[in-house]
Short mmCIF file of C-alpha atoms in Angstrom, two decimals:
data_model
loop_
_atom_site.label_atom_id
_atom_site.label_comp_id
_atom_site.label_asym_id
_atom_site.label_seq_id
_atom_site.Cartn_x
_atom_site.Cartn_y
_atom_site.Cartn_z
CA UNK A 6 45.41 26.09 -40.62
CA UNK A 7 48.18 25.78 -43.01
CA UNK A 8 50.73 28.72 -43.59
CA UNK A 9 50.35 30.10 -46.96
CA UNK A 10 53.69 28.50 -49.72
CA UNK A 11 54.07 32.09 -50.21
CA UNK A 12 54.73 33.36 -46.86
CA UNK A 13 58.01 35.50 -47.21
CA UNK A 14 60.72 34.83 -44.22
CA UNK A 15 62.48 37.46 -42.01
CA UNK A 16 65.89 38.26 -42.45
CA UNK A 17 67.57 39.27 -39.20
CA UNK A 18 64.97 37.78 -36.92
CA UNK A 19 64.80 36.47 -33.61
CA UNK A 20 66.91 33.74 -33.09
CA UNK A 21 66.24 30.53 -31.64
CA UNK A 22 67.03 30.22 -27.79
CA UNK A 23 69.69 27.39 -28.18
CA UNK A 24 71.65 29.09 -31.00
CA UNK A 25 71.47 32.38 -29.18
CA UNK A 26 72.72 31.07 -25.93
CA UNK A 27 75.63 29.30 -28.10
CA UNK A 28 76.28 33.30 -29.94
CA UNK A 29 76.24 34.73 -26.72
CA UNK A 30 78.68 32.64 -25.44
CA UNK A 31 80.84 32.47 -28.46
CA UNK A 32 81.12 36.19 -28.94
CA UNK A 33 81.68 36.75 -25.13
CA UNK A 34 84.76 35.12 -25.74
CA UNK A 35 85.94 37.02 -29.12
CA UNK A 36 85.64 40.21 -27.48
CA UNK A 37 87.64 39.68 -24.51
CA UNK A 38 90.05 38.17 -27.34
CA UNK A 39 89.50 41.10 -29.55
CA UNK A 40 90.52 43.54 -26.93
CA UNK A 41 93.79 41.60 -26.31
CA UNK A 42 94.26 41.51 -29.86
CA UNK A 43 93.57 45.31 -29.85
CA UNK A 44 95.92 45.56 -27.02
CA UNK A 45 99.12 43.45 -28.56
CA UNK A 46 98.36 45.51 -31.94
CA UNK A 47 99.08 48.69 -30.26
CA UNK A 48 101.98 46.84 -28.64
CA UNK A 49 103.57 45.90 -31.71
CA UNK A 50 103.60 49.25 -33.31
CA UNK A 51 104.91 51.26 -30.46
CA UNK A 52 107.32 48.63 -30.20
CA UNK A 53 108.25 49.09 -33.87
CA UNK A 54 108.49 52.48 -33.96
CA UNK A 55 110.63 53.67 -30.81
CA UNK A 56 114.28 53.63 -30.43
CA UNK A 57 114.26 49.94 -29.24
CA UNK A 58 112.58 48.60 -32.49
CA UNK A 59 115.71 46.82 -33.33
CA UNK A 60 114.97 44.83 -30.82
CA UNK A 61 111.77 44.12 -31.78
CA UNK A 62 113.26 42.51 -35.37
CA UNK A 63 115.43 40.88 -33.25
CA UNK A 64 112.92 38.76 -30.79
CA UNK A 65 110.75 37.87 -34.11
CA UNK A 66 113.30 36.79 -36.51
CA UNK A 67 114.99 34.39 -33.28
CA UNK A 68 115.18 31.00 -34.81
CA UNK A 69 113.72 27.98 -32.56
CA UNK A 70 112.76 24.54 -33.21
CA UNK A 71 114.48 21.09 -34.26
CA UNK A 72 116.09 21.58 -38.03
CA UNK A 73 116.07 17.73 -38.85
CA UNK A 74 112.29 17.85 -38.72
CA UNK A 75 112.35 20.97 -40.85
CA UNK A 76 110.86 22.87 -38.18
CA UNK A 77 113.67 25.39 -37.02
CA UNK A 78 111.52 28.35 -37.23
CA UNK A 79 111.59 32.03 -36.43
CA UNK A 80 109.17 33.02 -34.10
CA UNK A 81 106.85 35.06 -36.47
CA UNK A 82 106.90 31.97 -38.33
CA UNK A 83 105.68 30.15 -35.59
CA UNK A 84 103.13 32.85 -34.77
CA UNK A 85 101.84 32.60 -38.43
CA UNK A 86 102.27 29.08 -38.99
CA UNK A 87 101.66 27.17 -35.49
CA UNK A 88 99.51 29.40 -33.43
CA UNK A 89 97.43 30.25 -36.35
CA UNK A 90 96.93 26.72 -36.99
CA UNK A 91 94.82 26.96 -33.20
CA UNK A 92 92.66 29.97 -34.88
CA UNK A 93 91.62 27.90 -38.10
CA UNK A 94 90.59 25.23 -35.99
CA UNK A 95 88.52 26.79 -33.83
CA UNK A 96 87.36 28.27 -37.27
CA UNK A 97 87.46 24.70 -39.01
CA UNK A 98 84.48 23.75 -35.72
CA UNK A 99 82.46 27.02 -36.35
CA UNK A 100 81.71 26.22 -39.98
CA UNK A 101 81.17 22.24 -39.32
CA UNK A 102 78.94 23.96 -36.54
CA UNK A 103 76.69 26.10 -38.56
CA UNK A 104 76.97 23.62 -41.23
CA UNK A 105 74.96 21.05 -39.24
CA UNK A 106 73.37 22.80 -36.72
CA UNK A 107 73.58 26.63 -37.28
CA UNK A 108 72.67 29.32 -39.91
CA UNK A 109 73.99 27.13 -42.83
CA UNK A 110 71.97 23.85 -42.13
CA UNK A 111 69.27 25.54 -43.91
CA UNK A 112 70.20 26.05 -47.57
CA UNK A 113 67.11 28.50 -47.79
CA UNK A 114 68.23 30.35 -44.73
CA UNK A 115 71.69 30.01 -45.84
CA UNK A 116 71.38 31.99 -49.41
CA UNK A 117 71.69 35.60 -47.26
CA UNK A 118 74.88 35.30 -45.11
CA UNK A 119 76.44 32.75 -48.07
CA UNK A 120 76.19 35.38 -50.73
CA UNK A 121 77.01 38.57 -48.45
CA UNK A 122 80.21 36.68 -48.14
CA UNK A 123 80.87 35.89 -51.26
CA UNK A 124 80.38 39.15 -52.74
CA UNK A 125 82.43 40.42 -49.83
CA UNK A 126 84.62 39.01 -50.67
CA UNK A 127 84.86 39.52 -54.66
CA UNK A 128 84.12 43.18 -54.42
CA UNK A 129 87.46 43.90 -52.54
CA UNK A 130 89.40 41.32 -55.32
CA UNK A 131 87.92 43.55 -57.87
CA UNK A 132 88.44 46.81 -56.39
CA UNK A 133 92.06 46.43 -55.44
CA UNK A 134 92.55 44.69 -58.78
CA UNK A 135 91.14 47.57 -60.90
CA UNK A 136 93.14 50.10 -58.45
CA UNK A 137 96.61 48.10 -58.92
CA UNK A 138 96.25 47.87 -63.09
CA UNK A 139 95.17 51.50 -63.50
CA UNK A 140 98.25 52.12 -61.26
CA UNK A 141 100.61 49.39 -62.92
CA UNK A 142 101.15 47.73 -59.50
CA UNK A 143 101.60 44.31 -58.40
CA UNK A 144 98.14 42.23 -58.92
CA UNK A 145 100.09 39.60 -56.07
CA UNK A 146 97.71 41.29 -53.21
CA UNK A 147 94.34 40.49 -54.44
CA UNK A 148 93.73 38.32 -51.76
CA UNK A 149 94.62 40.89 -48.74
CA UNK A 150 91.60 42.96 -48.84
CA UNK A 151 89.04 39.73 -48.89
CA UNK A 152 89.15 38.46 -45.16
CA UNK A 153 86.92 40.28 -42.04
CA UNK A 154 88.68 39.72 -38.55
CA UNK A 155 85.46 39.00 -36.61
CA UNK A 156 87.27 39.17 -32.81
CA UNK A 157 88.80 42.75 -34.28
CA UNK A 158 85.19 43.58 -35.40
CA UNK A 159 83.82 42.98 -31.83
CA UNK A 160 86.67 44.56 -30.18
CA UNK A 161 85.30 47.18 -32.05
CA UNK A 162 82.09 46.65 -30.85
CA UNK A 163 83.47 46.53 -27.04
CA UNK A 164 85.16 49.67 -27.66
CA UNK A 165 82.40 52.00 -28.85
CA UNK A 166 79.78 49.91 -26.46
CA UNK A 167 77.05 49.25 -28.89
CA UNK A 168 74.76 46.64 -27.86
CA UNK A 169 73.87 45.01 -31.26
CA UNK A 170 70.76 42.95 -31.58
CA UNK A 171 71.97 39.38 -31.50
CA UNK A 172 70.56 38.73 -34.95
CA UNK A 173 73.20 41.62 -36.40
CA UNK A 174 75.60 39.50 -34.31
CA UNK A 175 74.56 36.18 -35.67
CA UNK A 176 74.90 37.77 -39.19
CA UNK A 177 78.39 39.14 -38.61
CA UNK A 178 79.62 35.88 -36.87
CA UNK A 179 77.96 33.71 -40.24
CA UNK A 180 79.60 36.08 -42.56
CA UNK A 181 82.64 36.05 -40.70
CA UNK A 182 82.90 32.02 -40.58
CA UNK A 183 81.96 31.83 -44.33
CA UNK A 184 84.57 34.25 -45.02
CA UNK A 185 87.31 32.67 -43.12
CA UNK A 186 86.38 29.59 -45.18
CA UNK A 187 86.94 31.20 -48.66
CA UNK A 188 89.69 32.32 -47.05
CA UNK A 189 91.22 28.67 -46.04
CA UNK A 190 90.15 27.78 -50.00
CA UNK A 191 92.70 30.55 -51.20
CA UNK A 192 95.44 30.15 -49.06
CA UNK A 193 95.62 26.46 -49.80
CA UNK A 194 94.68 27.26 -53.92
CA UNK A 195 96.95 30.23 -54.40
CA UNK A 196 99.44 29.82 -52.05
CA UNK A 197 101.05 27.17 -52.47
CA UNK A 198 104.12 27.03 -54.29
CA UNK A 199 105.82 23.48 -54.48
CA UNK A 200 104.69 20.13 -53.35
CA UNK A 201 106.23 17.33 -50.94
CA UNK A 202 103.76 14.40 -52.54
CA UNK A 203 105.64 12.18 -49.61
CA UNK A 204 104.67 14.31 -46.67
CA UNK A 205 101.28 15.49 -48.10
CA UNK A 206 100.40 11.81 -48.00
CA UNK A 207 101.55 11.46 -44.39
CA UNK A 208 99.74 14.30 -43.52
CA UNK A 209 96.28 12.58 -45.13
CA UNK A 210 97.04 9.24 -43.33
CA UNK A 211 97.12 11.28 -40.08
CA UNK A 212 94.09 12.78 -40.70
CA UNK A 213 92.75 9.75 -41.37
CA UNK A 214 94.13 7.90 -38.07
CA UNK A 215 91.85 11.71 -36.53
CA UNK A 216 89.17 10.92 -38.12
CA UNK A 217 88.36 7.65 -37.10
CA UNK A 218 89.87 7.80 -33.30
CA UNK A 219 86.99 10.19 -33.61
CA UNK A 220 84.68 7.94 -34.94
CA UNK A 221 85.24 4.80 -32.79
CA UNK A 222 84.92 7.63 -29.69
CA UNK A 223 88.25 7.01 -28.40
CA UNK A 224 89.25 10.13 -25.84
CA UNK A 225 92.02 11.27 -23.87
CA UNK A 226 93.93 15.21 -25.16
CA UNK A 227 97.37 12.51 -24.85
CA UNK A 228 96.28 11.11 -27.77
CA UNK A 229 95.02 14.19 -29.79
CA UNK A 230 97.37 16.75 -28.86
CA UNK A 231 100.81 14.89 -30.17
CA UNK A 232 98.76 13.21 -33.43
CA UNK A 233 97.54 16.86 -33.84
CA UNK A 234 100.90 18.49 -33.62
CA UNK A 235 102.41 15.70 -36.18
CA UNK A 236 99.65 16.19 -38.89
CA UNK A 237 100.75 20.15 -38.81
CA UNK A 238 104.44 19.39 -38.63
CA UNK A 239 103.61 17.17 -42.08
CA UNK A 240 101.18 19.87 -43.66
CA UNK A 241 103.87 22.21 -42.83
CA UNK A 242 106.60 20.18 -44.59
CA UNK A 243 104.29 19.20 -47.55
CA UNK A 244 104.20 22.77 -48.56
CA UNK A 245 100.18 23.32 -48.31
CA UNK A 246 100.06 26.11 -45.78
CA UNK A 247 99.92 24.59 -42.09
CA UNK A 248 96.97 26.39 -41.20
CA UNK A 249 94.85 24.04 -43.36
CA UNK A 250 95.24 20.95 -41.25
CA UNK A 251 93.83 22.56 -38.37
CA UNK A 252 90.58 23.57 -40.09
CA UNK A 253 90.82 19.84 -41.10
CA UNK A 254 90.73 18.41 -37.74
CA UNK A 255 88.31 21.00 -37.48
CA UNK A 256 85.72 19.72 -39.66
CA UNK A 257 86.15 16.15 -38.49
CA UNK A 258 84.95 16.98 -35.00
CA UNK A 259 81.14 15.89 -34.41
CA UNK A 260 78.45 19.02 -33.68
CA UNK A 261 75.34 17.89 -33.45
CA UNK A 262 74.23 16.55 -30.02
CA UNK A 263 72.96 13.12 -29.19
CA UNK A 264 69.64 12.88 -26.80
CA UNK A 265 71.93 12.28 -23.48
CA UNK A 266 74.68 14.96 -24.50
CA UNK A 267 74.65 18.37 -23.12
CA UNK A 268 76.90 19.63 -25.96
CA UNK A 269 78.76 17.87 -28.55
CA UNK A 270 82.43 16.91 -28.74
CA UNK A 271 82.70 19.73 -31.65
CA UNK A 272 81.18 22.24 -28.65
CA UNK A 273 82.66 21.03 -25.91
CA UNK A 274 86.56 21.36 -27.48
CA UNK A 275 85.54 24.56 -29.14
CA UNK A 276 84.34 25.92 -25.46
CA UNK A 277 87.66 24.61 -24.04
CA UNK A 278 89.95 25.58 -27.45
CA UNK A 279 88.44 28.89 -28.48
CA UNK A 280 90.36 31.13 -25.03
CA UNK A 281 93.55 29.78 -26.04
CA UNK A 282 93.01 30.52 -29.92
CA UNK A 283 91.35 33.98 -28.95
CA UNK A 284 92.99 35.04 -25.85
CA UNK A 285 96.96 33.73 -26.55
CA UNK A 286 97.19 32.46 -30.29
CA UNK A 287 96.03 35.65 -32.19
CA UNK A 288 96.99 38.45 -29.99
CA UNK A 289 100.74 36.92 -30.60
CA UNK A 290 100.53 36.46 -33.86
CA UNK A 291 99.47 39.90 -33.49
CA UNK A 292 102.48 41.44 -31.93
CA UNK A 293 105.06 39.55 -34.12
CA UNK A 294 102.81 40.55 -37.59
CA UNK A 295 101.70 44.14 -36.55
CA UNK A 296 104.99 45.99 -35.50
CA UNK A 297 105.22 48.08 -39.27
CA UNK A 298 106.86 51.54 -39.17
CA UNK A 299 104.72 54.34 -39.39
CA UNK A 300 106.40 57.27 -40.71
CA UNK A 301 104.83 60.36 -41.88
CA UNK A 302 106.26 59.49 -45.48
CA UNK A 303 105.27 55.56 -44.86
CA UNK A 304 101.63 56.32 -44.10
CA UNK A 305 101.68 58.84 -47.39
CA UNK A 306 102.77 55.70 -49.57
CA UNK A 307 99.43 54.06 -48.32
CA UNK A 308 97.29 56.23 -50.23
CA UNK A 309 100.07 56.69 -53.42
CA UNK A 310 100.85 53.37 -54.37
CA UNK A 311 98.54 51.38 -56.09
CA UNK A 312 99.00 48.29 -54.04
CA UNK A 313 98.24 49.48 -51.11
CA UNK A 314 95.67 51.95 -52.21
CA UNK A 315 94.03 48.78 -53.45
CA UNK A 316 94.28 47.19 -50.01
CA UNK A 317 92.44 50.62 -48.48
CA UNK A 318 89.68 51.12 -50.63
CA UNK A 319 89.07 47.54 -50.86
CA UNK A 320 88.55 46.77 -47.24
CA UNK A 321 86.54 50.36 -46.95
CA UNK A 322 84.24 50.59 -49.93
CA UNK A 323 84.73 46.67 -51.12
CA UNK A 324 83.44 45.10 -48.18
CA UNK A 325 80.74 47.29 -47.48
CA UNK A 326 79.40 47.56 -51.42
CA UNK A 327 79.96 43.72 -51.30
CA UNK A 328 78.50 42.90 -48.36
CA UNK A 329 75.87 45.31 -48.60
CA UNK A 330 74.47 44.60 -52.44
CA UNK A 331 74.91 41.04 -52.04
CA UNK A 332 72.83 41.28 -49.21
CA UNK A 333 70.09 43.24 -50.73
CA UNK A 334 70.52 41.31 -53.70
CA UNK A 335 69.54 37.87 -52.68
CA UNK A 336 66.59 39.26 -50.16
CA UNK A 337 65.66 41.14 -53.34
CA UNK A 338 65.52 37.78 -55.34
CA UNK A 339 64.42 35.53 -52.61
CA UNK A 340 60.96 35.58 -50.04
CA UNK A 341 63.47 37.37 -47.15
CA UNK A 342 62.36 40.32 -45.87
CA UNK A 343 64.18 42.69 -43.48
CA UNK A 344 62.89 42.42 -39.71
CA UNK A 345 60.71 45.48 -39.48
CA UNK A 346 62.42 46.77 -36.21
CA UNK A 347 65.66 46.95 -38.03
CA UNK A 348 66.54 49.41 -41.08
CA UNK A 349 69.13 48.76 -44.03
CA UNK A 350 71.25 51.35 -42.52
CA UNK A 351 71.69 48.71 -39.99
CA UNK A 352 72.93 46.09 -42.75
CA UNK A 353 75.23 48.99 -44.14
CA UNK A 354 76.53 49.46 -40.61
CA UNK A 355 77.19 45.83 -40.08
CA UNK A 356 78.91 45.62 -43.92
CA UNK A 357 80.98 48.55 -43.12
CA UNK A 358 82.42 46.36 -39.80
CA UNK A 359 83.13 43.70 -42.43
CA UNK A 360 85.85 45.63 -43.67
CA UNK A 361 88.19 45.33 -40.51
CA UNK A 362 90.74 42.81 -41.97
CA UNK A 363 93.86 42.14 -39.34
CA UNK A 364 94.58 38.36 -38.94
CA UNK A 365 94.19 36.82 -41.95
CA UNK A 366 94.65 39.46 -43.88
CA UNK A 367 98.32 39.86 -42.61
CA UNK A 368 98.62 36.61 -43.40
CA UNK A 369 98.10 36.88 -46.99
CA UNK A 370 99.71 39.87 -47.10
CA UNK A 371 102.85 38.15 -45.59
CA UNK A 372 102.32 35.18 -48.44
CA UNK A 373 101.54 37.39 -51.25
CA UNK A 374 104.42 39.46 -51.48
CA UNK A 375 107.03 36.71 -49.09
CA UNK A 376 109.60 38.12 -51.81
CA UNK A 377 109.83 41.62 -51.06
CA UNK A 378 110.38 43.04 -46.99
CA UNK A 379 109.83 46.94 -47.72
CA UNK A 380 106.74 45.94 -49.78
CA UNK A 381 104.80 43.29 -47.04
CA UNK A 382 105.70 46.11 -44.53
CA UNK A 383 103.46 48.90 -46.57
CA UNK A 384 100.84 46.16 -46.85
CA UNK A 385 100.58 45.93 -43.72
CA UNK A 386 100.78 49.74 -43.00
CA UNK A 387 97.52 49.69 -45.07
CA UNK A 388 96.01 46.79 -43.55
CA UNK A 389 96.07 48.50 -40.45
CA UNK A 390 94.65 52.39 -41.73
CA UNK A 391 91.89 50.18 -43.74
CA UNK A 392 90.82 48.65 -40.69
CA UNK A 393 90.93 51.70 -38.76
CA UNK A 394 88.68 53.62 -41.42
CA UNK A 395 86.39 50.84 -41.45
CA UNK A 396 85.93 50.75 -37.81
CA UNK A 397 85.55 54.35 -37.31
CA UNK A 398 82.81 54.52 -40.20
CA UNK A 399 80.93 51.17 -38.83
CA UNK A 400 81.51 53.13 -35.26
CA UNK A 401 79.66 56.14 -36.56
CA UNK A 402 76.54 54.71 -38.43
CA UNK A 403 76.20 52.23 -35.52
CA UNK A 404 76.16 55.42 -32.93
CA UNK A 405 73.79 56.36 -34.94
CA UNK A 406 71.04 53.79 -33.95
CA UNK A 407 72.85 53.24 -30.98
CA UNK A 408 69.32 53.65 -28.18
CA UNK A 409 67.14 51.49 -30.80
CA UNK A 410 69.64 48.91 -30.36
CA UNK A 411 69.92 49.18 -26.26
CA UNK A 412 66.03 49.01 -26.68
CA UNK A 413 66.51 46.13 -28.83
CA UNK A 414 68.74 44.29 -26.59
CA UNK A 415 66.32 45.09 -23.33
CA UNK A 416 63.34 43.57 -25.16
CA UNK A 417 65.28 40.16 -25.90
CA UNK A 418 66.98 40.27 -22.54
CA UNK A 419 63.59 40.98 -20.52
CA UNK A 420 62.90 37.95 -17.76
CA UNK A 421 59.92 39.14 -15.93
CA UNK A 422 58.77 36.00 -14.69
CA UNK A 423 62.51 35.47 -13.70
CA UNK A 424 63.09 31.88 -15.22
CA UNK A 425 66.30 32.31 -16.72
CA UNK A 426 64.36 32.18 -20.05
CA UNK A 427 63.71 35.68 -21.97
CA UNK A 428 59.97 36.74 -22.17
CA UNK A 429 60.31 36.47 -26.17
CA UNK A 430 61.07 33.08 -26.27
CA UNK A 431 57.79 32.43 -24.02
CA UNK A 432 54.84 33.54 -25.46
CA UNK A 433 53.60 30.43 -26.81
CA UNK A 434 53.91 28.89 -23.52
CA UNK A 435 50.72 28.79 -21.27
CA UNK A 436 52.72 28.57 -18.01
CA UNK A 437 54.16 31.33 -18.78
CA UNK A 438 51.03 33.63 -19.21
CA UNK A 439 49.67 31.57 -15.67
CA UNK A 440 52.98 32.62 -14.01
CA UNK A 441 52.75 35.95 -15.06
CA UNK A 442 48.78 36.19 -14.29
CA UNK A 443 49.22 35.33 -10.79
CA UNK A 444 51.91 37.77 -10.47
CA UNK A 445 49.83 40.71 -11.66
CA UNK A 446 47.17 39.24 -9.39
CA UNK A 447 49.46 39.58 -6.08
CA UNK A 448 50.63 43.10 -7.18
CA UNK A 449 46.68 43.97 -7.72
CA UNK A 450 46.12 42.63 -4.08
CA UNK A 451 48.94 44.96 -2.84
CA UNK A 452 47.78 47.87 -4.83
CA UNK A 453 43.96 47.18 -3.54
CA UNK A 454 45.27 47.21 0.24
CA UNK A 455 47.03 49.82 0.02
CA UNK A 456 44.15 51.57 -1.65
CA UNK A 457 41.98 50.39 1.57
CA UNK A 458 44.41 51.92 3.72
CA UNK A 459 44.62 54.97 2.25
CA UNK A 460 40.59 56.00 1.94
CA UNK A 461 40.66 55.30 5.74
CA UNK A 462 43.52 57.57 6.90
CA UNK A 463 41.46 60.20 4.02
CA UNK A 464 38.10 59.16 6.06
CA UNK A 465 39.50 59.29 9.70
CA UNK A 466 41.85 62.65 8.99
CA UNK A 467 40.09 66.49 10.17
CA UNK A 468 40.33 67.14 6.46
CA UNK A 469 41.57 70.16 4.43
CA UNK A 470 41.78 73.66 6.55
#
């Protein structure tokens, strides 16, 4: 019988098997990263902030690299420029990804995590916009407050030990990857300055000569690597922000698999890529980004100028109003209803964890305000108590539901028939149900014999005195 046209879907449902092996995978990754970007975080500021900090301006701001290719950079710059580059590609494969093969592919299944993004991201603009006029501050920092560091987030999540439900995952991981696109749109849009037209053309025929080495399914990381390296060395030069070529190459790589692939090419470099982005690439870009003073009066100037008051509030109550009401918003206007084992304090919890902004949001802080030292320090200083609010709120309404998500988690991890293939993912499956029969059959045999052997030794025995 046909399903009724008016059947409503569920938001934050059970994934399917493939796509939750793939999260499971994915995320495994991003936390060990996310702890090691925890890790060089910490490093940075106690670096920064004991008597050896000079020395901590002093390995950052060292100058390497060839000058007649306009690449004599300090190493921050390199950090920020180069290993960042890695990050956004790995990024540039996650949204071609769940573009073709993930939550995106379906526009109707898109609408949720696509608007939650957006308005997570325009809630921040607004808030730290409305907090830096009423305050007569600099309107430069818009941007700062807009991006979600998922491998912070799940650091996070490592941390505290929640076991989310892997749709809550999914949902952060979608959000996250639409995000870091917006994100890609207004670095390259508002950020940048002046225009090489010669080397931005290079930079296009390179991408070009990627693309269709792709295409005609030439291989070999000899050839990649180096033609890889020269597209960012142009996009560097050009003036666009370097970053953007490697979500470029990115997007060129192929997802979807063919009937006698395991995993595509996009998967397979993304599996091979996404250690080195997570577990070197960001944790340094970390340390050389991170290392801000903290002084009593420093951390006061957070919450009493307007720009970085904006910065605060608009990674604590922007992202989670943003995320939040746009979620509720388009499952309010659409036929998605919530999964009935979860709650919209779960949703709140997950928007809350949205507002952990490290990475990119240095970045932009670092862009925004290139012009003034004292000024991209305090943004930082507030990127880092935003996050930390953030985290400890998400931390607490997560603890909150903390054993329905363990029970959660058990349920969608349970193997009984010990396949490899979770029970939930079986029930339309008649061998299943035989495999299962016949085991409740032997246990029924065991229990009967052991029944039989028991009313004799009761039979034989002299009996109560």
């Amino acid at each position: 019988m046909a399903a009724p046209k008016n059947r409503r879907s569920v938001f934050l449902g059970r994934l399917p098997l493939p796509e939750r092996n793939y999260l499971a995978d994915a995320l495994r990754t991003e936390t060990v990263g996310g702890v090691l970007l925890l890790v060089a975080a910490v490093a940075a500021l106690l670096w920064a902030n004991t008597p050896i900090r000079e020395s901590y301006e002093t390995v950052r701001s060292f100058h390497i690299g060839p000058s007649g290719l306009g690449l004599n950079l300090s190493l921050q710059h390199w950090a920020a420029d180069g290993l960042l580059a890695v990050f956004f590609f790995v990024a540039g494969i996650e949204l071609k990804r769940e573009l073709v093969a993930g939550e995106l592919r379906d526009p109707k299944a898109a609408i949720l995590p696509v608007v939650a993004a957006v308005c997570g991201m325009a809630v921040p603009a607004l808030v730290y916009f409305t907090v830096a006029s009423a305050g007569h501050g600099s309107l430069a920092g818009w941007a700062v407050p807009t991006a979600t560091d998922i491998a912070f987030a799940l650091a996070v999540l490592a941390v505290i030990g929640t076991s989310l439900p892997s749709a809550l995952r999914a949902f952060l991981l979608t959000l996250a990857v639409v995000d870091d696109l917006f994100a890609i749109l207004i670095i390259a849009i508002f950020f940048t300055s002046t225009l090489n037209f010669a080397a931005l053309g290079f930079a296009v025929l390179g991408l070009a000569v990627f693309w269709l080495l792709l295409r005609k399914g030439v291989r070999g990381w000899y050839v990649y690597v180096p033609l890889a390296f020269v597209n960012w060395a142009l996009m560097y030069n050009s003036g666009v922000h370097a970053t953007i070529a490697g979500v470029a190459m990115g997007l060129m790589l192929r997802c979807t698999r063919r009937d006698d692939e395991k995993s595509s090419p996009g998967e397979h470099i993304e599996h091979l890529v996404r250690p080195l982005s997570a577990g070197l690439a960001v944790p340094l870009f970390a340390l050389f980004s991170a290392g801000v003073a903290l002084s009593g009066g420093a951390l006061s100037d957070v919450f009493s100028r307007p720009e970085t008051l904006g910065v605060v509030l608009g990674l604590v109550l922007g992202k989670a109003i943003g995320v939040f009401g746009g979620t509720w918003l388009a499952a309010r206007f659409t036929r998605a209803e919530l999964n009935p084992d979860l709650k919209w304090p779960d949703v709140l919890a997950v928007a809350s964890l949205a507002g952990i902004g490290f990475t990119v949001s240095l970045l932009i802080g670092e862009l925004a305000f290139a012009d003034d030292a004292v000024l991209v320090g305090e943004i930082k200083a507030a990127v880092l108590v935003g996050s930390l609010i953030a985290a400890i709120l998400a931390s607490t309404l997560l603890k909150l539901r903390d054993n329905k998500y363990k029970k959660l988690c058990e349920e969608e991890d349970r193997d009984d028939d010990e396949d490899g293939i979770p029970d939930v993912y079986e029930q339309d499956n008649p061998d299943y149900h035989l495999r299962m029969a016949a085991r409740y059959e032997a246990k029924a045999a065991a229990h009967r014999k052991l029944a039989e052997v028991a009313s004799e030794r009761t039979t034989q025995g002299d009996g109560p005195a």
